[in-house]
PDB file of C-alpha atoms and ligand atoms in Angstrom:
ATOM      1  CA  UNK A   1     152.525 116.226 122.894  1.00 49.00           C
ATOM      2  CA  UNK A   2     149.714 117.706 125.025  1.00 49.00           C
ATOM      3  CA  UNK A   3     146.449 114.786 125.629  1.00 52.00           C
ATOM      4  CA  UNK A   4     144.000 116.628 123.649  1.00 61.00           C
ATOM      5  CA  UNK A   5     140.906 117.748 125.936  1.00 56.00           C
ATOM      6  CA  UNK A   6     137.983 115.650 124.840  1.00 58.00           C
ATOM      7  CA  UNK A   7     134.772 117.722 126.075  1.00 52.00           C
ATOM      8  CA  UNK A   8     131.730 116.902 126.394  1.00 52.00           C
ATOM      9  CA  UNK A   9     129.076 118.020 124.310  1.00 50.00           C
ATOM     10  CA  UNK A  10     127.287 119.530 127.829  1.00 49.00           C
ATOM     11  CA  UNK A  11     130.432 121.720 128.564  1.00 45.00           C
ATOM     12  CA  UNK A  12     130.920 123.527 125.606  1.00 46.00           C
ATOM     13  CA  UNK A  13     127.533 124.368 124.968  1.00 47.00           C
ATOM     14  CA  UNK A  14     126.320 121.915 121.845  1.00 54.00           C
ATOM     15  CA  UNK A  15     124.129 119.525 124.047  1.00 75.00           C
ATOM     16  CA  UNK A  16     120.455 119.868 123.942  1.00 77.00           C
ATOM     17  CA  UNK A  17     119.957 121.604 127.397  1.00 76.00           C
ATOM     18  CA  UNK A  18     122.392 124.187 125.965  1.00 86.00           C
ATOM     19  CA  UNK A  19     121.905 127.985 126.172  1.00 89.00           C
ATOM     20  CA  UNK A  20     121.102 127.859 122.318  1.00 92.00           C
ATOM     21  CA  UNK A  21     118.307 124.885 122.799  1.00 94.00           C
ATOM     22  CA  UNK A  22     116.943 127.243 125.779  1.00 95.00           C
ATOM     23  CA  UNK A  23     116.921 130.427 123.281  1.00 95.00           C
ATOM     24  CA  UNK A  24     114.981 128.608 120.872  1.00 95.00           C
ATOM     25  CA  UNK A  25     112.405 127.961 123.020  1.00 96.00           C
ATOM     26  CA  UNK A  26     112.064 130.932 124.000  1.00 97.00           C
ATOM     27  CA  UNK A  27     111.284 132.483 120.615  1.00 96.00           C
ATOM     28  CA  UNK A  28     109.180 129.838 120.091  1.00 95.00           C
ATOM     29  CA  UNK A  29     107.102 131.068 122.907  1.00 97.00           C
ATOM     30  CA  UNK A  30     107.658 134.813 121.940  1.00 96.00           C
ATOM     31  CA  UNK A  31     105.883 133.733 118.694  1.00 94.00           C
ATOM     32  CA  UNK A  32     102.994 131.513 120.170  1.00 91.00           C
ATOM     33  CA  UNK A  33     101.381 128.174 120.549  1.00 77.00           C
ATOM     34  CA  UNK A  34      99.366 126.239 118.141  1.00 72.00           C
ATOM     35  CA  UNK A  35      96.841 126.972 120.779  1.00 66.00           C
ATOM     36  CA  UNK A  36      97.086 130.728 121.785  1.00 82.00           C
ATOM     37  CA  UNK A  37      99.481 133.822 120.980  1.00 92.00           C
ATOM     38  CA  UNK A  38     102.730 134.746 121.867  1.00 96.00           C
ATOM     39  CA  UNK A  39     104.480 135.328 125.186  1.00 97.00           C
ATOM     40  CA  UNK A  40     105.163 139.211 125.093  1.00 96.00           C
ATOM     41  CA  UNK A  41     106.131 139.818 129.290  1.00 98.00           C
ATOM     42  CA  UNK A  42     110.170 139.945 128.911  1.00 98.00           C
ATOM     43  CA  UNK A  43     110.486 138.982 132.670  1.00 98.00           C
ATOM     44  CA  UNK A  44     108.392 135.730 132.057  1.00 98.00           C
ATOM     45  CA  UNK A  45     110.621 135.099 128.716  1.00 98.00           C
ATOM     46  CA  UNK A  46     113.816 135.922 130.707  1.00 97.00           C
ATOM     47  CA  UNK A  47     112.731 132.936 133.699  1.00 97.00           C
ATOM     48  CA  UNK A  48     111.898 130.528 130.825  1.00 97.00           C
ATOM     49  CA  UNK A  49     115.686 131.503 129.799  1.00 96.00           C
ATOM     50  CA  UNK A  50     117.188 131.068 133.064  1.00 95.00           C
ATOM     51  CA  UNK A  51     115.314 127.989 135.167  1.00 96.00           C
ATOM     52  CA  UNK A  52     116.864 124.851 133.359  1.00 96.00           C
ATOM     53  CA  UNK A  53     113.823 122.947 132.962  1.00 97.00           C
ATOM     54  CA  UNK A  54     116.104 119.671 131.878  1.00 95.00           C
ATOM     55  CA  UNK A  55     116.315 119.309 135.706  1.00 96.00           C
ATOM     56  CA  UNK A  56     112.879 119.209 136.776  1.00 97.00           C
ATOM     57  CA  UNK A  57     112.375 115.860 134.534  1.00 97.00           C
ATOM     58  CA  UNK A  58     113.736 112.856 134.462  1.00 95.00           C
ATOM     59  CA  UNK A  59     117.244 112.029 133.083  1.00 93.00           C
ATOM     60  CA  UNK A  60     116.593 109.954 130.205  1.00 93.00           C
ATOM     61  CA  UNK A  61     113.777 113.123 128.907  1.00 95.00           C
ATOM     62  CA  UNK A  62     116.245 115.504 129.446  1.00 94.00           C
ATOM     63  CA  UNK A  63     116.953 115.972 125.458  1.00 93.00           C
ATOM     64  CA  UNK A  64     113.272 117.218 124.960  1.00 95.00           C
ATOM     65  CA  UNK A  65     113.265 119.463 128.136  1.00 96.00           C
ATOM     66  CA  UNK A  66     113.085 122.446 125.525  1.00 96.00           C
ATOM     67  CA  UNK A  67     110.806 121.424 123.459  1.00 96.00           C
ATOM     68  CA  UNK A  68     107.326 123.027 123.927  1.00 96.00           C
ATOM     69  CA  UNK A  69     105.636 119.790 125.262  1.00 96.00           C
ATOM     70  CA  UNK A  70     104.165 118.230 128.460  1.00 96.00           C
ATOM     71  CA  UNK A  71     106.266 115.275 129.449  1.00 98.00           C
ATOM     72  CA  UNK A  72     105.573 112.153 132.158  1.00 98.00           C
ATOM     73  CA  UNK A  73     107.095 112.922 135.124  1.00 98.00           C
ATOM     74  CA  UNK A  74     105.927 109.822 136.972  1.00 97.00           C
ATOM     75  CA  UNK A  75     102.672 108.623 138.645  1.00 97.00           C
ATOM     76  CA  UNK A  76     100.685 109.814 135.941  1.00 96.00           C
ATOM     77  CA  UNK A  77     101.530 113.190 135.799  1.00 97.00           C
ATOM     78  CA  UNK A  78     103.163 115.601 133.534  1.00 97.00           C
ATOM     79  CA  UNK A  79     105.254 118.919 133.526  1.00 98.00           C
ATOM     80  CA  UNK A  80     103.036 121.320 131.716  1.00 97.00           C
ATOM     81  CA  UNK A  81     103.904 122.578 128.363  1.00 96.00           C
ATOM     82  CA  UNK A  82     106.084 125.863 128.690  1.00 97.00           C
ATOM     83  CA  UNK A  83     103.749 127.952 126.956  1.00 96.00           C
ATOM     84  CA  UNK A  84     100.948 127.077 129.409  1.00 96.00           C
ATOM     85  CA  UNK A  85     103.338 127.930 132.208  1.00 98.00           C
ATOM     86  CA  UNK A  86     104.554 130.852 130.218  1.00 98.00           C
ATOM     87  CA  UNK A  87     101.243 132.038 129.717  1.00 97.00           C
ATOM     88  CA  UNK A  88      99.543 131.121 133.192  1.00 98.00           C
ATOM     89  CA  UNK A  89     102.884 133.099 134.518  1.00 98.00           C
ATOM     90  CA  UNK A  90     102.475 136.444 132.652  1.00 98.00           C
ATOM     91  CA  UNK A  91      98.536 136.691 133.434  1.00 97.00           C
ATOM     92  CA  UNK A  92      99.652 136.282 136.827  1.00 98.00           C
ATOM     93  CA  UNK A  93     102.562 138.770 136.116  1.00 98.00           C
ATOM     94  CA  UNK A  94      99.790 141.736 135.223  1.00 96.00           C
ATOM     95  CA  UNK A  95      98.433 141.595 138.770  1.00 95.00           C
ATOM     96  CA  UNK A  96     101.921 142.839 140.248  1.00 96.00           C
ATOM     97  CA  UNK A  97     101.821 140.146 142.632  1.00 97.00           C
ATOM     98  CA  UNK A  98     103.709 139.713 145.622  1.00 98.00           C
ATOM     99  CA  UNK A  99     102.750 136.564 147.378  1.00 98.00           C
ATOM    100  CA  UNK A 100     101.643 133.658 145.182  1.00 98.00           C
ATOM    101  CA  UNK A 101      99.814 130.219 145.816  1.00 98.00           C
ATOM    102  CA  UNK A 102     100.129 127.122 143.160  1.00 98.00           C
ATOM    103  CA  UNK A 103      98.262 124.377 143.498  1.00 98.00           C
ATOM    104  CA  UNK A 104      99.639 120.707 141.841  1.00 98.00           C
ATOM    105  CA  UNK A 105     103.458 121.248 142.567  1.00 98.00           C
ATOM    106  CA  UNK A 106     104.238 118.414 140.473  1.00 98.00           C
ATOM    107  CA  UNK A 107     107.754 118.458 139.338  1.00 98.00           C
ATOM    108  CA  UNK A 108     108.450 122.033 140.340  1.00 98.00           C
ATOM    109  CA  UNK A 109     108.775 124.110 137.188  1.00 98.00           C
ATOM    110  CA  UNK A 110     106.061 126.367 137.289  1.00 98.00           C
ATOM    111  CA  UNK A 111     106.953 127.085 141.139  1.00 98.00           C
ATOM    112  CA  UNK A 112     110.841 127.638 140.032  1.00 98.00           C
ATOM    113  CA  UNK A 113     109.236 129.666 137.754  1.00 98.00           C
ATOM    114  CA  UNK A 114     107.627 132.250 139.559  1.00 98.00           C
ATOM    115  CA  UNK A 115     110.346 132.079 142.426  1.00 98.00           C
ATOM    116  CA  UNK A 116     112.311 133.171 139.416  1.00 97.00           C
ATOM    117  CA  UNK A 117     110.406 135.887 138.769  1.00 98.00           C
ATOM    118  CA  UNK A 118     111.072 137.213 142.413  1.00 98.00           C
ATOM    119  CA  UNK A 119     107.628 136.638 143.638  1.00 98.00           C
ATOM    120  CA  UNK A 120     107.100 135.206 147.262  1.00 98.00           C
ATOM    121  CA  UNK A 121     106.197 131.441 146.356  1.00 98.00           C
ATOM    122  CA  UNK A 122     103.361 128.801 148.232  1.00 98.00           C
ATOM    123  CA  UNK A 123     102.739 125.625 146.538  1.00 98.00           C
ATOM    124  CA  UNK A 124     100.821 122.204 147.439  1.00 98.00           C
ATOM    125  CA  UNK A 125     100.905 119.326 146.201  1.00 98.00           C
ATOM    126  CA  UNK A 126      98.527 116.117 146.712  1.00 98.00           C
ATOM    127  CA  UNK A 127     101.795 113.218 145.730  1.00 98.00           C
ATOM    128  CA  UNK A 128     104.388 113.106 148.400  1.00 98.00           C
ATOM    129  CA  UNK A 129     106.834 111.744 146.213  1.00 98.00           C
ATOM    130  CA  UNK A 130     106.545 114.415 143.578  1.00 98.00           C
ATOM    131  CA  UNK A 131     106.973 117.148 146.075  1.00 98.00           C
ATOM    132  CA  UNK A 132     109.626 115.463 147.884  1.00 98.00           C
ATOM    133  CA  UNK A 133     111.729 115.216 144.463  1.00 98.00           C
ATOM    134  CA  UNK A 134     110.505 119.144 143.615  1.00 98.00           C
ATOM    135  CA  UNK A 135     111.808 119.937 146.965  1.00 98.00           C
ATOM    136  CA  UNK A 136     115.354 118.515 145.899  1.00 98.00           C
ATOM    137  CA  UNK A 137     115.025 120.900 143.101  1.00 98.00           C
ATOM    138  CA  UNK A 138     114.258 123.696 145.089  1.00 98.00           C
ATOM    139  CA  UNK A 139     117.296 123.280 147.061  1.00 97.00           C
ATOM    140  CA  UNK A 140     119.751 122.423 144.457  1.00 96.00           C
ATOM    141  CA  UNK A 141     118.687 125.526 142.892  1.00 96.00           C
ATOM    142  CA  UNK A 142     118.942 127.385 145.830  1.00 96.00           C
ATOM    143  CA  UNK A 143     115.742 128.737 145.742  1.00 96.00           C
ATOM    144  CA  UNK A 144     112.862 129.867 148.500  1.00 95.00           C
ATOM    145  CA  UNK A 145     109.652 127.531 147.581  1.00 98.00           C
ATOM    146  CA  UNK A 146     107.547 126.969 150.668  1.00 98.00           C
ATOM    147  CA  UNK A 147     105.731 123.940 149.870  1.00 98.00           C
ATOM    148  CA  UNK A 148     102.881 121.469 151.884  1.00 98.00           C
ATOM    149  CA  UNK A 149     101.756 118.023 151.244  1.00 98.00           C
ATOM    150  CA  UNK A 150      98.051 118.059 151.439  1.00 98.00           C
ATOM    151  CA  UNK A 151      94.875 118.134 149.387  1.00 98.00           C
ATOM    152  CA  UNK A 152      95.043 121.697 147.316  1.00 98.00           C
ATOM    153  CA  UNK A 153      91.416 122.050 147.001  1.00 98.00           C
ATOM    154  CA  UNK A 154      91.313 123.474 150.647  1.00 98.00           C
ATOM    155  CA  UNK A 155      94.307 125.744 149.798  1.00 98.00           C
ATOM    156  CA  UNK A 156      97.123 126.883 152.149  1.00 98.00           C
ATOM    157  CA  UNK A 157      94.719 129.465 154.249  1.00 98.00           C
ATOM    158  CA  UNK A 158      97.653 130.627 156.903  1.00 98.00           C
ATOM    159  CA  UNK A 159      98.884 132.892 154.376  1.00 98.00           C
ATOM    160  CA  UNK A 160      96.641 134.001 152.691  1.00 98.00           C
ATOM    161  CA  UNK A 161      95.499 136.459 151.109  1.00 98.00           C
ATOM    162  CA  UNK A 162      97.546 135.471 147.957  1.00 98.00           C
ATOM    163  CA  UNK A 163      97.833 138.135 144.990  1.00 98.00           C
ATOM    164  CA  UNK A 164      97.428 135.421 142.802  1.00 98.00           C
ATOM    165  CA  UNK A 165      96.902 131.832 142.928  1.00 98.00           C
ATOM    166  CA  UNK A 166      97.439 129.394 140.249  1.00 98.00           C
ATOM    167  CA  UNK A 167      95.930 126.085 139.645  1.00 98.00           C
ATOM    168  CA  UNK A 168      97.752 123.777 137.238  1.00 98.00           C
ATOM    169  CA  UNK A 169      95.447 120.689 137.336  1.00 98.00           C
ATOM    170  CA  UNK A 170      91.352 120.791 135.854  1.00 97.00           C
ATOM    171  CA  UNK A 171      88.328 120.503 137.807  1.00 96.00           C
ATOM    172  CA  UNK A 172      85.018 120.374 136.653  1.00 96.00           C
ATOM    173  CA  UNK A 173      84.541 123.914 138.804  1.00 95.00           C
ATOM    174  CA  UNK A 174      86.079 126.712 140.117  1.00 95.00           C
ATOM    175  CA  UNK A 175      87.386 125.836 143.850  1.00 95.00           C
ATOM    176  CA  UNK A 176      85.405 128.024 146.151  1.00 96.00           C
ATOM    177  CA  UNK A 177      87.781 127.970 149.044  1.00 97.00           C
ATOM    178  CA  UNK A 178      90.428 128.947 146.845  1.00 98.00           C
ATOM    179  CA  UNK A 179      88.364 132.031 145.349  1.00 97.00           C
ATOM    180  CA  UNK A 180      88.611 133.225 149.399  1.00 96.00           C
ATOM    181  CA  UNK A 181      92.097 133.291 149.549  1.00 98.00           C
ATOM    182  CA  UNK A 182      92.288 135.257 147.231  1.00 97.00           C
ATOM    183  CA  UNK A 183      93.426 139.431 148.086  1.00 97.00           C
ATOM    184  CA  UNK A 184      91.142 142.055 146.229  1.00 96.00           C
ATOM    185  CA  UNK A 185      92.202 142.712 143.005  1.00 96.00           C
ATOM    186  CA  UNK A 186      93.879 139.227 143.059  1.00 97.00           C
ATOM    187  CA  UNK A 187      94.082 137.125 140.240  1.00 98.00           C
ATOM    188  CA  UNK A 188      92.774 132.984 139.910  1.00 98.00           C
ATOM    189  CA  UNK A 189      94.624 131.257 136.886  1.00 98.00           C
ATOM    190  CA  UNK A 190      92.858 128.000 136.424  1.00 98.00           C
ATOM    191  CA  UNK A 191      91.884 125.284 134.403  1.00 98.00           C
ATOM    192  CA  UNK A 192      88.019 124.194 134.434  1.00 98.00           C
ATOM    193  CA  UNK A 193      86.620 121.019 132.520  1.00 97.00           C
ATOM    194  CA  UNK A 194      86.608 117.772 132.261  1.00 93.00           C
ATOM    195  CA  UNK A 195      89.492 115.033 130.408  1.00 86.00           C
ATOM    196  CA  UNK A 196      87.942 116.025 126.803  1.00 85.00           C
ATOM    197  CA  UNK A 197      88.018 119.613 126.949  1.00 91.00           C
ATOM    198  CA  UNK A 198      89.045 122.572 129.190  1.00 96.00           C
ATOM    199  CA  UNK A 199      89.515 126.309 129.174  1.00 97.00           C
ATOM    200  CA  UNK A 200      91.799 128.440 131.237  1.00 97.00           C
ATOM    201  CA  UNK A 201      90.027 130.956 133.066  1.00 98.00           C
ATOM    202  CA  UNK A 202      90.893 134.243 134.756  1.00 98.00           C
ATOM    203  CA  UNK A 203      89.044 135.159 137.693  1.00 98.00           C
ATOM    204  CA  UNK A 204      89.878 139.069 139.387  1.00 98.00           C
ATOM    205  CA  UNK A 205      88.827 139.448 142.869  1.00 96.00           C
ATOM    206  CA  UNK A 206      86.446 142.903 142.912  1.00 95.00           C
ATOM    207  CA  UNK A 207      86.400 145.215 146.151  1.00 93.00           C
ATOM    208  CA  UNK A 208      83.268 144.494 147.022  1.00 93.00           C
ATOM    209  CA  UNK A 209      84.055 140.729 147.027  1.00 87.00           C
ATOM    210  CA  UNK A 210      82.347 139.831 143.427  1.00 92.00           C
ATOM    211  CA  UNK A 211      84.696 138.307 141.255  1.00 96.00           C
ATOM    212  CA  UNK A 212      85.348 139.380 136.986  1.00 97.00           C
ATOM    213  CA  UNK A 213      85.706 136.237 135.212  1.00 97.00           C
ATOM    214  CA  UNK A 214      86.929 135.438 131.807  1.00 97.00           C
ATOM    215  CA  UNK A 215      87.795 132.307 129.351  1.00 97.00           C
ATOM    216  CA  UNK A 216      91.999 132.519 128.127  1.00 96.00           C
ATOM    217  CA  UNK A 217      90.881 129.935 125.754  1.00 94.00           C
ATOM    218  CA  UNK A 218      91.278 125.684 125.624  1.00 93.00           C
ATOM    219  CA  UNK A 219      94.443 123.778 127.875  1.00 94.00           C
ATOM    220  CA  UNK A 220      94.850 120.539 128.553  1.00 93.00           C
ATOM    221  CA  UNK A 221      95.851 119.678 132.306  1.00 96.00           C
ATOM    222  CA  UNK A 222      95.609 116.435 134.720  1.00 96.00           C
ATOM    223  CA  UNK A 223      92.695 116.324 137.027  1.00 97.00           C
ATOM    224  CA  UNK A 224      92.664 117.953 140.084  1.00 98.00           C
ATOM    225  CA  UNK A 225      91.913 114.759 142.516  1.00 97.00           C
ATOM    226  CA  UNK A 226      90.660 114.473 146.140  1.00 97.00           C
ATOM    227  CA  UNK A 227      93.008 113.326 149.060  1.00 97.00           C
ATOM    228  CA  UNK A 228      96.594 112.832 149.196  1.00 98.00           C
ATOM    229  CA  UNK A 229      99.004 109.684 148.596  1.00 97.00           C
ATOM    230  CA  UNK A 230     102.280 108.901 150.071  1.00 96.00           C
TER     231      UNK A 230
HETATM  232  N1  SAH B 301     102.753 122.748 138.050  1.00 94.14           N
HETATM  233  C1  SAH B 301     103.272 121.429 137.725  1.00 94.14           C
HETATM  234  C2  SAH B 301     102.270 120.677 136.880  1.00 94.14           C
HETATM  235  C3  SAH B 301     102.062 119.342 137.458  1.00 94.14           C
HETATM  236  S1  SAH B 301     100.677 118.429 136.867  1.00 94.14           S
HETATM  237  C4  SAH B 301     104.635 121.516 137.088  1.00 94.14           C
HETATM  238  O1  SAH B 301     105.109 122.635 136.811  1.00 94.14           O
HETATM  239  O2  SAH B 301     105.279 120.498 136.889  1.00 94.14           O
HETATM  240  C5  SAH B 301      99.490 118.730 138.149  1.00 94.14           C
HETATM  241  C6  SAH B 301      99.879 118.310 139.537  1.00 94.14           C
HETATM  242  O3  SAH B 301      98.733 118.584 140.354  1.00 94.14           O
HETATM  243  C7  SAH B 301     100.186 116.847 139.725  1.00 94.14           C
HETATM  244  O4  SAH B 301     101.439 116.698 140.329  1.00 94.14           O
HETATM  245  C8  SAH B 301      99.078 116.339 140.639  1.00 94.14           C
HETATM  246  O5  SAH B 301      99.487 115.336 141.556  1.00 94.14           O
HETATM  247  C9  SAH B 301      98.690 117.604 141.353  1.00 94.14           C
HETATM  248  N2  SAH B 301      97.342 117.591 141.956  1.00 94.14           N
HETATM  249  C10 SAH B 301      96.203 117.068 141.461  1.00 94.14           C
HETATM  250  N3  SAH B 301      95.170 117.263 142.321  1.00 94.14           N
HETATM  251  C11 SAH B 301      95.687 117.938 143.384  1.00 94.14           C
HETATM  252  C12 SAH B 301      95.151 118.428 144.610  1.00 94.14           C
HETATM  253  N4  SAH B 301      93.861 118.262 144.934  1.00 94.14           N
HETATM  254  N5  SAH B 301      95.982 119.079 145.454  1.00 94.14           N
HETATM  255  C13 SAH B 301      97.290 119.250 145.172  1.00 94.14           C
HETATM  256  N6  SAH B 301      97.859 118.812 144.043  1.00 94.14           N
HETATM  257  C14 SAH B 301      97.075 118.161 143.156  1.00 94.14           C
END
C-alpha cells in the first residue's frame, strides 16, 4: 500500500495565509473600515490580493497577517492596518503617479505595496534594523524598492520631484521639506497630530506652487521621530 501523503495545512490551501484568508480581507476592505469607507480602486484591491503580508511580520503573527489590524513588528513599531495602507495607496493611485517617496519603511508592506502596483518606489526609514529586515523582503520577493537609512523628515531630495509621497508615521505638522519634493499636481498622504488623535490629510501640489489641502478623516500612526538608530 501507497504511504498516504500527509500535507500540510499551508500546501493545500486551508492555512490562514491561504488564498481564501487573503480574499476575505479583501472584501473586507472593499466594504470599509469601522473608520472610513470602502476600498473601490481594483488595482489597490488586486496588490492587497497578491503581496503576502504574512511575510512582512513576524513568524509567530503570521495567523493574523489578514486580519485588518496593525501588529508589533519590533522596536515599537507596527505594520499599519491594511485599510490605512489600502486607502493611503488608492489616494495616491488617483494622482497617476510614476515615481513615489514613503517615509517610515517599517516592515515593508506599504512599499511592497506600491512596487506592486508598478509604481517606481523610494522609501526611508529612521531604524536600521527594520529596513535591513524590509530589505530581505524586498529581495525575496524579487522586487525593485530603493530604500535609505536616514532621518525622513529631510526626505530623499536626489530624486525628487516625487508624484506622490507618503508618510506613514504622525507629526504634529506637515513636513515642509517634504511639501518641496513634491512634482506639481503631486499628491502628500500624511498623518498630522499628536498620540491622542490624528487625521490623514491630502495635500495637491498647485502650478503656481500653492498647495490644496484636505482632512481624509481620523488614523492612528506611530510618531514620526528625529534622528536615526542603528
Ligand atoms: N509603512 C510601514 C509602517 C511602519 S510604522 C509599514 O508598511 O510597515 C512607521 C515607521 O516610520 C516606523 O518603522 C518608524 O521607525 C518610522 N519612522 C518614524 N519616524 C521616522 C523618520 N523621521 N524617518 C524615517 N522613518 C521614520
Amino acid at each position: 500500500m501507497a504511504p498516504r501523503l500527509r500535507l500540510q495545512p499551508e500546501a493545500v490551501g486551508l492555512g490562514m495565509t491561504s488564498q481564501r484568508v487573503r480574499d476575505r480581507l479583501v472584501e473586507r476592505l472593499r466594504e470599509g473600515a469601522a473608520n472610513g469607507g470602502g476600498i473601490v480602486d481594483e488595482n489597490v484591491l488586486n496588490a492587497v490580493r497578491t503581496v503576502p503580508r504574512h511575510l512582512f511580520v513576524d513568524e509567530a503573527l503570521a495567523s493574523r497577517a489578514y486580519e485588518d489590524t496593525a501588529l508589533p513588528i519590533g522596536h515599537g513599531q507596527t505594520i499599519s492596518q491594511p485599510w490605512v495602507v489600502a486607502r493611503m495607496t488608492e489616494v495616491v493611485m488617483a494622482a497617476q503617479p510614476g515615481r513615489v517617496l514613503e517615509i517610515g519603511t517599517g516592515s515593508g508592506y506599504q512599499a511592497a505595496i506600491l512596487a506592486a502596483l508598478g509604481l517606481e518606489v523610494y522609501t526611508v526609514e529612521r531604524i536600521g534594523e527594520l529596513l535591513r529586515q524590509a530589505r530581505k523582503r524586498f529581495r525575496a520577493l524579487g522586487m525593485n524598492v530603493r530604500s535609505r537609512h536616514d532621518d525622513g523628515r529631510v526626505g530623499w531630495p536626489e530624486h525628487a520631484p516625487y508624484d506622490a509621497i507618503l508618510v506613514t508615521a504622525a507629526a504634529p505638522a506637515l513636513v515642509e521639506a517634504l511639501i518641496e519634493q513634491l512634482g506639481v499636481g503631486g499628491v502628500l498622504v500624511a498623518p498630522v497630530g499628536g498620540a491622542s488623535s490624528q487625521s490623514l490629510l491630502r495635500l495637491v501640489k498647485r502650478a503656481d506652487g500653492g498647495v490644496d489641502e484636505d482632512v481624509l478623516g481620523p488614523v492612528v500612526f506611530v510618531p514620526l521621530l528625529a534622528g536615526t538608530l542603528d
